[in-house]
Amino acid sequence: MRTLVVGLLLALSLPLAAQRAKSKTPPKKADSTAVKSPAATAAKASEPWVGSSKGKTYYRTACSSATKLAAANRVYFKSEEDAKKAGYAHSTQKGC
């Protein structure tokens, strides 16, 4: 009987130990080959209007609010008309 209880305890504890070991593994590093080319970034930054993919407001590229947008979320527009067609509204902040 004692052997059976010990065997059951071991059988139950092994999967738990394996789960704990898996949860302590470090996250995978990002692939460093997915870097955007400087030319593509410069072309986008030269557009006069920018908005965020997370919101629906657009700004002048040089606006202080526009510079606070996360680079990964920026959406650039060639004209105000393009931004409005995409469903964005002009910022109400003065000078933007």
CSV table of C-alpha atoms in Angstrom, one decimal:
chain,number,residue,atom,x,y,z
A,1,MET,CA,0.0,0.0,0.0
A,2,ARG,CA,2.8,2.4,0.9
A,3,THR,CA,4.5,1.7,-2.4
A,4,LEU,CA,1.3,2.5,-4.3
A,5,VAL,CA,0.9,5.8,-2.5
A,6,VAL,CA,4.5,6.8,-3.1
A,7,GLY,CA,4.2,5.8,-6.8
A,8,LEU,CA,1.1,7.9,-7.1
A,9,LEU,CA,2.7,10.9,-5.5
A,10,LEU,CA,5.7,10.7,-7.8
A,11,ALA,CA,3.4,10.3,-10.8
A,12,LEU,CA,1.5,13.4,-9.9
A,13,SER,CA,4.5,15.5,-9.0
A,14,LEU,CA,6.5,14.8,-12.2
A,15,PRO,CA,4.1,16.7,-14.5
A,16,LEU,CA,4.0,19.6,-12.1
A,17,ALA,CA,7.7,19.8,-12.1
A,18,ALA,CA,7.8,19.8,-15.9
A,19,GLN,CA,5.3,22.6,-16.0
A,20,ARG,CA,7.3,24.7,-13.6
A,21,ALA,CA,10.5,24.1,-15.6
A,22,LYS,CA,8.7,25.3,-18.8
A,23,SER,CA,7.4,28.4,-17.2
A,24,LYS,CA,10.9,29.5,-16.1
A,25,THR,CA,12.3,29.4,-19.7
A,26,PRO,CA,13.3,32.9,-20.9
A,27,PRO,CA,11.2,34.4,-23.8
A,28,LYS,CA,12.6,34.1,-27.3
A,29,LYS,CA,14.6,37.1,-28.6
A,30,ALA,CA,13.2,39.1,-31.5
A,31,ASP,CA,14.6,38.4,-34.9
A,32,SER,CA,17.2,41.1,-35.6
A,33,THR,CA,16.8,40.7,-39.4
A,34,ALA,CA,13.5,42.5,-39.4
A,35,VAL,CA,15.0,46.0,-39.4
A,36,LYS,CA,13.4,48.5,-41.7
A,37,SER,CA,15.7,50.1,-44.2
A,38,PRO,CA,16.6,53.8,-43.5
A,39,ALA,CA,15.4,54.8,-46.9
A,40,ALA,CA,11.9,53.5,-46.2
A,41,THR,CA,11.8,55.2,-42.8
A,42,ALA,CA,12.9,58.5,-44.3
A,43,ALA,CA,10.3,58.4,-47.0
A,44,LYS,CA,7.5,57.9,-44.5
A,45,ALA,CA,8.8,60.6,-42.2
A,46,SER,CA,8.9,63.1,-45.1
A,47,GLU,CA,5.1,62.9,-45.4
A,48,PRO,CA,3.4,66.1,-44.0
A,49,TRP,CA,0.7,64.3,-42.0
A,50,VAL,CA,0.8,61.5,-39.4
A,51,GLY,CA,-1.7,59.6,-37.3
A,52,SER,CA,-1.6,56.5,-35.1
A,53,SER,CA,-2.9,53.1,-36.0
A,54,LYS,CA,-4.3,52.9,-32.5
A,55,GLY,CA,-6.4,56.1,-32.8
A,56,LYS,CA,-8.3,58.2,-35.4
A,57,THR,CA,-6.6,61.6,-35.1
A,58,TYR,CA,-4.0,63.0,-37.5
A,59,TYR,CA,-1.4,65.7,-36.9
A,60,ARG,CA,1.3,67.7,-38.8
A,61,THR,CA,4.5,65.6,-38.7
A,62,ALA,CA,6.3,68.3,-36.7
A,63,CYS,CA,3.6,68.7,-34.1
A,64,SER,CA,4.6,67.9,-30.5
A,65,SER,CA,1.7,65.4,-30.2
A,66,ALA,CA,2.9,63.6,-33.4
A,67,THR,CA,6.4,63.2,-32.1
A,68,LYS,CA,4.9,61.4,-29.1
A,69,LEU,CA,3.3,58.7,-31.2
A,70,ALA,CA,5.0,55.3,-31.0
A,71,ALA,CA,7.1,54.8,-34.2
A,72,ALA,CA,5.6,51.3,-34.7
A,73,ASN,CA,2.1,52.7,-34.7
A,74,ARG,CA,2.6,55.7,-37.0
A,75,VAL,CA,0.5,56.0,-40.2
A,76,TYR,CA,1.7,58.6,-42.7
A,77,PHE,CA,-0.5,60.6,-45.2
A,78,LYS,CA,0.5,62.7,-48.2
A,79,SER,CA,-2.5,65.0,-47.7
A,80,GLU,CA,-5.2,65.9,-45.3
A,81,GLU,CA,-7.7,64.5,-47.8
A,82,ASP,CA,-6.0,61.1,-47.6
A,83,ALA,CA,-6.2,61.1,-43.8
A,84,LYS,CA,-9.9,62.1,-43.9
A,85,LYS,CA,-10.6,59.3,-46.4
A,86,ALA,CA,-8.9,56.9,-44.1
A,87,GLY,CA,-11.4,57.9,-41.3
A,88,TYR,CA,-9.0,60.2,-39.4
A,89,ALA,CA,-10.0,63.6,-37.9
A,90,HIS,CA,-7.7,66.6,-37.7
A,91,SER,CA,-6.2,67.3,-34.2
A,92,THR,CA,-7.9,70.1,-32.3
A,93,GLN,CA,-4.6,71.0,-30.6
A,94,LYS,CA,-3.4,74.4,-31.6
A,95,GLY,CA,-0.6,74.3,-34.3
A,96,CYS,CA,-1.1,70.7,-35.1
